[in-house]
Coordinates of C-alpha atoms in Angstrom, one line a residue:
Chain Q
X1 CA -32.2 9.3 -26.1
X2 CA -30.2 6.3 -27.3
X3 CA -32.3 6.0 -30.4
X4 CA -29.7 7.6 -32.7
X5 CA -26.8 6.5 -30.6
X6 CA -24.1 5.3 -33.0
X7 CA -22.2 2.4 -31.5
X8 CA -20.6 1.9 -34.8
X9 CA -18.2 4.7 -34.2
X10 CA -16.7 2.9 -31.2
X11 CA -16.5 -0.3 -33.3
X12 CA -14.5 1.6 -35.9
X13 CA -12.2 3.5 -33.6
X14 CA -11.5 1.3 -30.5
X15 CA -8.2 0.1 -31.8
X16 CA -6.9 3.6 -32.1
X17 CA -8.4 4.6 -28.8
X18 CA -6.7 1.7 -26.9
X19 CA -3.5 1.1 -28.7
X20 CA -2.6 4.7 -29.2
X21 CA -4.6 6.6 -26.6
X22 CA -4.8 4.2 -23.6
X23 CA -1.3 3.0 -24.2
X24 CA 0.0 6.5 -23.8
X25 CA -2.2 7.1 -20.7
X26 CA -1.0 3.9 -19.1
X27 CA 2.7 4.5 -19.9
X28 CA 2.5 8.0 -18.5
X29 CA 0.7 6.9 -15.4
X30 CA 3.2 4.1 -14.6
X31 CA 6.3 6.1 -15.2
X32 CA 4.9 9.1 -13.3
X33 CA 3.9 6.8 -10.4
X34 CA 7.4 5.3 -10.3
X35 CA 9.1 8.7 -10.5
X36 CA 6.7 10.4 -8.2
X37 CA 7.1 7.7 -5.5
X38 CA 10.9 7.9 -5.7
X39 CA 11.0 11.7 -5.7
X40 CA 8.2 11.9 -3.2
X41 CA 10.0 9.6 -0.7
X42 CA 13.1 11.7 -1.0
X43 CA 11.0 14.8 -0.3
X44 CA 9.4 13.1 2.7
X45 CA 12.8 12.2 4.1
X46 CA 13.9 15.8 3.6
X47 CA 10.7 17.1 5.3
X48 CA 11.4 14.9 8.3
X49 CA 15.1 15.7 8.4
X50 CA 16.6 17.3 11.4
X51 CA 18.6 19.5 9.1
X52 CA 16.3 22.6 9.0
X53 CA 17.2 24.0 5.6
X54 CA 16.4 20.6 3.9
X55 CA 13.1 20.4 5.7
X56 CA 12.3 24.0 4.8
X57 CA 13.1 23.5 1.1
X58 CA 11.0 20.3 0.8
X59 CA 8.1 21.9 2.8
X60 CA 8.0 25.0 0.6
X61 CA 8.2 23.0 -2.6
X62 CA 5.3 20.7 -1.6
X63 CA 3.1 23.5 -0.3
X64 CA 3.7 25.7 -3.3
X65 CA 3.0 23.0 -5.9
X66 CA -0.1 21.8 -4.1
X67 CA -1.6 25.3 -4.1
X68 CA -1.5 25.5 -7.9
X69 CA -4.0 23.9 -10.3
X70 CA -2.5 20.9 -12.1
X71 CA -3.6 22.3 -15.5
X72 CA -1.5 25.4 -14.9
X73 CA 1.5 23.4 -13.9
X74 CA 1.2 21.4 -17.1
X75 CA 1.1 24.5 -19.2
X76 CA 3.9 26.2 -17.4
X77 CA 6.1 23.2 -17.7
X78 CA 5.4 22.7 -21.3
X79 CA 6.3 26.2 -22.3
X80 CA 9.0 26.8 -19.7
X81 CA 11.0 23.6 -19.8
X82 CA 12.6 24.3 -23.2
X83 CA 13.9 27.6 -21.9
X84 CA 15.0 26.2 -18.5
X85 CA 16.7 23.4 -20.3
X86 CA 18.5 25.9 -22.6
X87 CA 19.5 27.9 -19.6
X88 CA 20.9 24.8 -17.8
X89 CA 22.7 23.6 -20.8
X90 CA 23.8 27.2 -21.7
X91 CA 22.3 26.8 -25.2
X92 CA 21.1 29.8 -27.2
X93 CA 18.0 28.2 -28.6
X94 CA 15.2 26.5 -26.5
X95 CA 15.9 22.8 -26.3
X96 CA 13.4 20.4 -27.9
X97 CA 11.4 18.5 -25.3
X98 CA 8.8 16.1 -26.6
X99 CA 5.3 16.2 -25.3
X100 CA 5.8 12.9 -23.5
X101 CA 9.0 14.0 -21.7
X102 CA 7.5 17.3 -20.7
X103 CA 4.3 15.8 -19.4
X104 CA 6.1 13.0 -17.6
X105 CA 8.4 15.6 -15.9
X106 CA 5.3 17.6 -14.9
X107 CA 3.5 14.7 -13.4
X108 CA 6.6 13.4 -11.5
X109 CA 7.2 16.8 -10.0
X110 CA 3.5 17.4 -9.2
X111 CA 2.5 14.0 -7.9
X112 CA 5.7 13.7 -5.9
X113 CA 4.1 16.3 -3.6
X114 CA 1.2 14.0 -2.8
X115 CA 3.3 10.9 -2.6
X116 CA 5.6 12.9 -0.3
X117 CA 2.8 13.5 2.2
X118 CA 1.7 9.9 2.1
X119 CA 5.3 8.6 2.6
X120 CA 5.8 11.2 5.4
X121 CA 2.8 9.7 7.2
X122 CA 4.1 6.2 6.5
X123 CA 7.6 7.0 7.9
X124 CA 6.1 8.6 10.9
X125 CA 4.0 5.5 11.5
X126 CA 7.1 3.5 12.2
X127 CA 8.1 3.6 15.9
X128 CA 11.3 5.6 16.6
X129 CA 12.6 2.5 18.4
X130 CA 12.9 0.8 15.0
X131 CA 15.4 3.4 13.8
X132 CA 17.2 3.2 17.1
X133 CA 17.5 -0.6 16.8
X134 CA 18.9 -0.1 13.3
X135 CA 21.4 2.4 14.5
X136 CA 22.4 0.3 17.5
X137 CA 23.3 -2.6 15.1
X138 CA 25.6 -0.2 13.3
X139 CA 23.4 0.6 10.3
X140 CA 23.9 4.1 8.8
X141 CA 21.0 6.5 8.3
X142 CA 20.6 5.4 4.7
X143 CA 20.8 1.7 5.5
X144 CA 18.3 1.9 8.3
X145 CA 16.0 3.9 6.0
X146 CA 16.3 1.5 3.1
X147 CA 16.3 -1.7 5.1
X148 CA 14.1 -1.0 8.2
X149 CA 11.9 2.1 7.9
X150 CA 10.9 2.4 4.2
X151 CA 10.0 -1.3 3.6
X152 CA 7.6 -1.0 6.6
X153 CA 6.3 2.4 5.6
X154 CA 5.6 1.2 2.0
X155 CA 3.7 -1.7 3.3
X156 CA 1.6 0.4 5.7
X157 CA 0.9 3.0 3.0
X158 CA 0.4 0.7 0.0
X159 CA -3.4 1.1 -0.2
X160 CA -3.1 4.9 0.0
X161 CA -0.3 5.0 -2.6
X162 CA -2.4 2.9 -5.0
X163 CA -5.4 5.1 -4.4
X164 CA -3.3 8.2 -5.2
X165 CA -2.2 6.3 -8.4
X166 CA -5.8 5.9 -9.4
X167 CA -6.2 9.7 -9.0
X168 CA -3.1 10.1 -11.1
X169 CA -4.5 7.8 -13.8
X170 CA -7.5 10.2 -14.1
X171 CA -5.3 13.3 -13.9
X172 CA -3.3 12.2 -16.8
X173 CA -6.3 13.0 -19.0
X174 CA -5.4 16.7 -18.5
X175 CA -2.6 16.4 -20.9
X176 CA -5.2 16.9 -23.6
X177 CA -4.6 20.6 -23.1
X178 CA -1.3 20.0 -24.9
X179 CA -3.1 18.3 -27.7
X180 CA -1.4 15.0 -26.7
X181 CA -3.2 11.9 -27.9
X182 CA -3.9 10.2 -24.6
X183 CA -7.1 8.2 -24.1
X184 CA -9.3 11.3 -23.8
X185 CA -7.3 13.1 -26.5
X186 CA -7.8 10.2 -28.9
X187 CA -11.5 10.0 -28.2
X188 CA -12.0 13.7 -28.7
X189 CA -10.2 13.6 -32.0
X190 CA -12.5 10.8 -33.3
X191 CA -15.5 12.6 -31.8
X192 CA -14.8 15.8 -33.6
X193 CA -13.9 14.1 -36.9
X194 CA -17.1 12.0 -36.9
X195 CA -19.3 14.5 -35.1
X196 CA -20.1 11.8 -32.4
X197 CA -19.3 13.7 -29.2
X198 CA -21.9 12.1 -27.0
X199 CA -21.0 8.5 -28.0
X200 CA -17.3 9.0 -27.6
X201 CA -17.3 10.9 -24.3
X202 CA -19.8 8.4 -22.9
X203 CA -17.6 5.6 -23.9
X204 CA -14.5 7.2 -22.4
X205 CA -16.4 7.8 -19.1
X206 CA -17.5 4.2 -19.0
X207 CA -14.0 2.9 -19.5
X208 CA -12.6 5.2 -16.9
X209 CA -15.3 4.2 -14.4
X210 CA -14.7 0.5 -15.0
X211 CA -10.9 0.8 -14.7
X212 CA -11.0 2.9 -11.6
X213 CA -13.7 1.0 -9.9
X214 CA -11.9 -2.3 -10.5
X215 CA -8.7 -0.8 -9.2
X216 CA -10.2 0.5 -6.0
X217 CA -11.9 -2.9 -5.4
X218 CA -8.4 -4.4 -5.7
X219 CA -7.0 -1.9 -3.2
X220 CA -9.8 -2.7 -0.8
X221 CA -9.0 -6.4 -1.0
X222 CA -5.3 -5.7 -0.6
X223 CA -6.1 -3.6 2.5
X224 CA -7.9 -6.5 4.0
X225 CA -5.0 -8.8 3.3
X226 CA -2.4 -6.5 4.8
X227 CA -4.6 -6.0 7.9
X228 CA -4.4 -9.8 8.5
X229 CA -0.6 -10.0 8.0
X230 CA 0.1 -7.2 10.5
Chain M
X1 CA 35.7 -0.4 28.9
X2 CA 32.9 2.2 29.3
X3 CA 33.9 5.5 30.9
X4 CA 31.2 8.2 31.5
X5 CA 32.6 11.5 32.7
X6 CA 30.6 14.5 33.7
X7 CA 27.8 13.9 31.2
X8 CA 25.0 16.5 31.2
X9 CA 22.0 16.6 28.9
X10 CA 19.2 19.0 28.3
X11 CA 15.9 18.8 26.5
X12 CA 15.5 22.5 25.7
X13 CA 15.8 24.1 29.1
X14 CA 14.9 20.9 31.0
X15 CA 18.0 19.2 32.3
X16 CA 17.7 15.4 32.2
X17 CA 21.2 14.4 33.1
X18 CA 23.4 16.3 35.5
X19 CA 27.2 15.6 35.7
X20 CA 26.9 11.8 35.5
X21 CA 30.2 10.0 35.9
X22 CA 30.9 6.3 36.3
X23 CA 32.8 3.5 34.7
X24 CA 32.2 -0.1 33.6
X25 CA 35.3 -2.3 33.6
X26 CA 35.8 -5.2 31.2
X27 CA 33.8 -8.2 32.3
X28 CA 31.9 -6.1 34.9
X29 CA 28.1 -6.2 35.3
X30 CA 26.6 -2.9 36.4
X31 CA 22.9 -2.5 37.1
X32 CA 21.4 1.0 36.8
X33 CA 18.2 1.5 38.8
X34 CA 16.0 4.3 40.0
X35 CA 12.5 5.7 39.8
X36 CA 11.0 6.3 36.3
X37 CA 12.0 9.7 34.9
X38 CA 15.3 9.6 36.7
X39 CA 17.3 9.5 33.4
X40 CA 18.6 6.0 33.5
X41 CA 17.4 5.0 30.1
X42 CA 18.6 8.3 28.7
X43 CA 22.1 7.7 30.2
X44 CA 22.4 4.2 28.7
X45 CA 21.3 5.6 25.3
X46 CA 24.0 8.1 25.5
X47 CA 26.6 5.3 25.8
X48 CA 26.2 4.3 22.2
X49 CA 25.3 7.8 20.9
X50 CA 21.6 7.1 20.3
X51 CA 20.9 10.2 22.5
X52 CA 23.2 13.2 22.1
X53 CA 24.5 15.0 25.2
X54 CA 25.7 18.5 25.5
X55 CA 28.5 18.3 28.2
X56 CA 31.0 15.8 29.4
X57 CA 32.3 12.8 27.5
X58 CA 31.8 9.0 27.1
X59 CA 34.4 6.7 25.8
X60 CA 33.9 3.1 24.9
X61 CA 37.1 1.0 24.5
X62 CA 38.9 4.4 24.4
X63 CA 36.8 5.8 21.5
X64 CA 34.9 9.0 22.3
X65 CA 31.2 8.8 21.6
X66 CA 30.6 12.6 21.7
X67 CA 33.4 13.4 19.3
X68 CA 31.8 14.5 16.0
X69 CA 34.7 12.8 14.1
X70 CA 33.9 9.4 15.6
X71 CA 32.4 6.9 13.1
X72 CA 29.4 6.2 15.2
X73 CA 27.9 3.4 13.1
X74 CA 31.2 1.6 13.4
X75 CA 31.4 2.0 17.1
X76 CA 27.8 1.0 17.6
X77 CA 28.3 -2.2 15.7
X78 CA 30.7 -3.2 18.5
X79 CA 28.2 -2.5 21.3
X80 CA 25.1 -4.7 21.6
X81 CA 21.9 -3.1 22.7
X82 CA 18.6 -4.6 23.9
X83 CA 15.5 -2.4 24.1
X84 CA 12.5 -2.4 26.3
X85 CA 10.1 -3.0 23.3
X86 CA 12.4 -5.6 21.6
X87 CA 12.4 -3.6 18.4
X88 CA 12.8 -6.7 16.2
X89 CA 12.2 -5.8 12.5
X90 CA 8.6 -7.0 12.0
X91 CA 8.9 -7.3 8.2
X92 CA 11.7 -9.8 8.5
X93 CA 11.9 -13.4 9.7
X94 CA 13.8 -14.2 12.8
X95 CA 16.7 -15.4 10.7
X96 CA 16.7 -12.2 8.6
X97 CA 16.7 -10.2 11.8
X98 CA 19.7 -12.1 13.0
X99 CA 21.7 -11.9 9.8
X100 CA 20.9 -8.4 8.5
X101 CA 23.5 -6.4 10.3
X102 CA 26.1 -9.1 10.1
X103 CA 25.9 -9.0 6.3
X104 CA 25.3 -5.3 5.8
X105 CA 27.6 -3.9 8.6
X106 CA 30.3 -6.5 9.2
X107 CA 30.4 -7.7 5.6
X108 CA 30.0 -11.4 6.5
X109 CA 28.9 -13.9 3.9
X110 CA 25.3 -15.0 4.0
X111 CA 26.3 -18.6 5.0
X112 CA 28.6 -17.4 7.7
X113 CA 26.0 -15.0 9.1
X114 CA 23.3 -17.7 9.0
X115 CA 25.5 -20.2 10.8
X116 CA 26.3 -17.6 13.5
X117 CA 22.7 -16.5 13.8
X118 CA 21.4 -20.1 14.1
X119 CA 24.0 -21.0 16.7
X120 CA 23.0 -18.0 18.9
X121 CA 19.3 -18.7 18.3
X122 CA 19.9 -22.2 19.6
X123 CA 21.7 -20.7 22.6
X124 CA 18.6 -18.7 23.6
X125 CA 16.6 -21.8 23.1
X126 CA 14.6 -20.8 20.0
X127 CA 16.1 -22.8 17.1
X128 CA 12.7 -24.1 16.1
X129 CA 11.4 -20.5 15.5
X130 CA 14.0 -19.5 12.9
X131 CA 11.6 -18.9 10.0
X132 CA 8.8 -17.3 12.0
X133 CA 8.1 -13.6 11.9
X134 CA 8.5 -11.6 15.2
X135 CA 4.8 -11.0 15.4
X136 CA 4.2 -14.7 15.8
X137 CA 6.4 -15.0 18.9
X138 CA 5.6 -14.2 22.5
X139 CA 7.2 -11.1 24.2
X140 CA 9.8 -13.3 26.0
X141 CA 10.7 -15.1 22.8
X142 CA 11.1 -11.8 20.9
X143 CA 13.3 -10.4 23.6
X144 CA 15.5 -13.5 23.5
X145 CA 15.8 -13.2 19.7
X146 CA 16.7 -9.5 20.2
X147 CA 19.5 -10.6 22.6
X148 CA 20.7 -13.1 20.1
X149 CA 20.6 -10.5 17.3
X150 CA 22.9 -8.2 19.4
X151 CA 25.2 -11.1 20.2
X152 CA 25.6 -11.9 16.5
X153 CA 27.7 -8.8 16.2
X154 CA 30.3 -10.2 18.7
X155 CA 29.9 -7.1 20.9
X156 CA 32.6 -6.0 23.3
X157 CA 29.8 -4.9 25.7
X158 CA 26.1 -5.2 26.0
X159 CA 23.6 -2.5 27.0
X160 CA 20.2 -3.5 28.3
X161 CA 17.5 -0.8 28.5
X162 CA 14.7 -2.2 30.8
X163 CA 14.7 -5.5 28.9
X164 CA 11.9 -7.1 31.0
X165 CA 9.7 -4.0 31.6
X166 CA 7.3 -4.8 28.7
X167 CA 7.0 -8.5 29.5
X168 CA 4.2 -10.4 31.1
X169 CA 5.4 -11.6 34.5
X170 CA 5.7 -15.3 33.5
X171 CA 8.0 -14.4 30.7
X172 CA 10.5 -12.3 32.7
X173 CA 12.5 -15.3 33.9
X174 CA 13.3 -16.8 30.5
X175 CA 14.9 -13.5 29.5
X176 CA 16.7 -13.0 32.8
X177 CA 18.1 -16.6 32.5
X178 CA 19.7 -15.7 29.2
X179 CA 21.1 -12.5 30.8
X180 CA 22.4 -14.3 33.9
X181 CA 24.2 -16.9 31.7
X182 CA 25.7 -14.1 29.6
X183 CA 26.9 -12.3 32.8
X184 CA 28.5 -15.5 34.1
X185 CA 30.4 -16.0 30.8
X186 CA 32.1 -12.7 31.5
X187 CA 30.3 -10.3 29.2
X188 CA 30.6 -6.6 30.0
X189 CA 27.1 -5.5 30.7
X190 CA 25.3 -2.3 31.7
X191 CA 21.7 -3.1 32.6
X192 CA 18.9 -0.6 33.3
X193 CA 16.3 -2.7 35.2
X194 CA 14.0 -2.9 38.2
X195 CA 14.8 -6.6 38.7
X196 CA 16.6 -6.4 42.0
X197 CA 16.8 -10.2 42.0
X198 CA 18.9 -10.1 38.9
X199 CA 21.0 -7.4 40.4
X200 CA 21.6 -9.5 43.5
X201 CA 22.6 -12.5 41.5
X202 CA 25.0 -11.2 39.0
X203 CA 25.7 -7.5 39.4
X204 CA 29.1 -6.4 40.5
X205 CA 28.0 -2.8 41.1
X206 CA 24.7 -1.0 41.4
X207 CA 24.1 2.6 40.3
X208 CA 21.1 4.4 41.7
X209 CA 19.8 7.5 39.8
X210 CA 17.4 10.1 40.8
X211 CA 16.3 13.3 39.0
X212 CA 19.1 13.0 36.4
X213 CA 21.9 12.5 38.9
X214 CA 23.9 9.4 39.9
X215 CA 23.0 9.4 43.6
X216 CA 24.7 6.1 44.5
X217 CA 27.4 4.1 42.8
X218 CA 28.3 1.2 45.0
X219 CA 29.4 -2.4 45.1
X220 CA 26.4 -4.7 45.2
X221 CA 26.9 -5.8 48.8
X222 CA 27.1 -2.2 50.0
X223 CA 24.1 -1.1 48.0
X224 CA 21.8 -3.8 49.3
X225 CA 23.4 -3.8 52.8
X226 CA 23.6 -0.2 53.7
X227 CA 22.8 2.3 51.0
X228 CA 24.3 5.7 51.9
X229 CA 21.6 8.0 50.4
X230 CA 18.2 8.4 51.9
X231 CA 16.6 8.3 48.5
X232 CA 18.1 4.9 47.6
X233 CA 17.0 3.6 51.0
X234 CA 13.5 4.7 50.3
X235 CA 13.6 3.2 46.8
X236 CA 14.9 -0.1 48.1
X237 CA 12.4 -0.4 50.9
X238 CA 9.6 0.2 48.4
X239 CA 10.8 -2.1 45.7
X240 CA 11.8 -4.9 48.1
X241 CA 8.9 -4.4 50.4
X242 CA 6.6 -6.9 48.5

């Protein structure tokens, strides 16, 4: 099977694959993770809020977005954001949104739903007495969240947050539907140009496997360390 | 100092507090006791607004707790509270626990807060543990840190919610000693506890609660001598029986 396997195509294209493709994938993953965790934490605080409308809005948002395939959300956003932007800015023509901005926005909005549920569990894992103790010392809601609850919730949830980020890293490959040159996109371009589909897609799979396997091992070790500290 | 007048509270249709009224004067030590589920913890949590109540009013130093216009965080910063489960912040060192609210709420400088924190830590006999995490301290030590943390805020009154109930028996006294000392220095204190020995030593008044009502509110001598209510007599005979 590997008799006419052409390793040369990898040799010729790896710079392009990594410096253009993987660089995009990593950048999108990291920004989407940061944005998703911030937005997701806010959603989690809303879902747990005693103000019913806030809880309802966040709950509906999370449940709706989680019931739609990610590919569809990516498409929708890509084609709708220019028009929504035009509507918000009261402009007559659709605004120009780059592929990166559009896909970043999509992933932040989408992944926030999953980070929200993780942070919700994290916040709920902190005993109520901790909040009471914060309040009793005169801290406000935001202060006791920022100084007492969230730091502990993050620490408890760190392994799950990172696992979700590994999923995100894989999900980012779906932007190929927008013809964006992420890692998979770059590989498929080379593959089709050189007619070396098997080689390129095998190579991509190996890299993804290696990266994700290494990351999940890291998470496992982290988990063990946290368990000792607590 | 603390004035509770006609406070009632419901959880849904279940009434946990019924028309509770009492007062704690400046420098007075009031012990609240009663069987579990009698509403004593709920009542003390109403005093600094940790638990909302639906009827009646509570004022602390003349400021209404129930009034929606009251700046609750500001009022709470002036009332110290000690919890049954200590509730030290486990992700912070003892020193950070002591200085956090001083810096964030009172706006003290880091140095000032640290000096105050260490002085109070020394007072509860734990100066050597300043850089440890709460998880590395015994229950009794954690509770003494929690008392020091509350005292750091220079409170006008201290609330204790069953401060020794979660402790191993051999650690109860080290916490009570700190509380006795505090009482003797003239701190205004409202203490929910089953420690009748503590009540005998330092309480001015004892309040007995049952089923959400204040059944007995008497001077210490009267309460331990001749409790008026049958319910309090029964409780006392049980709790002092062994």
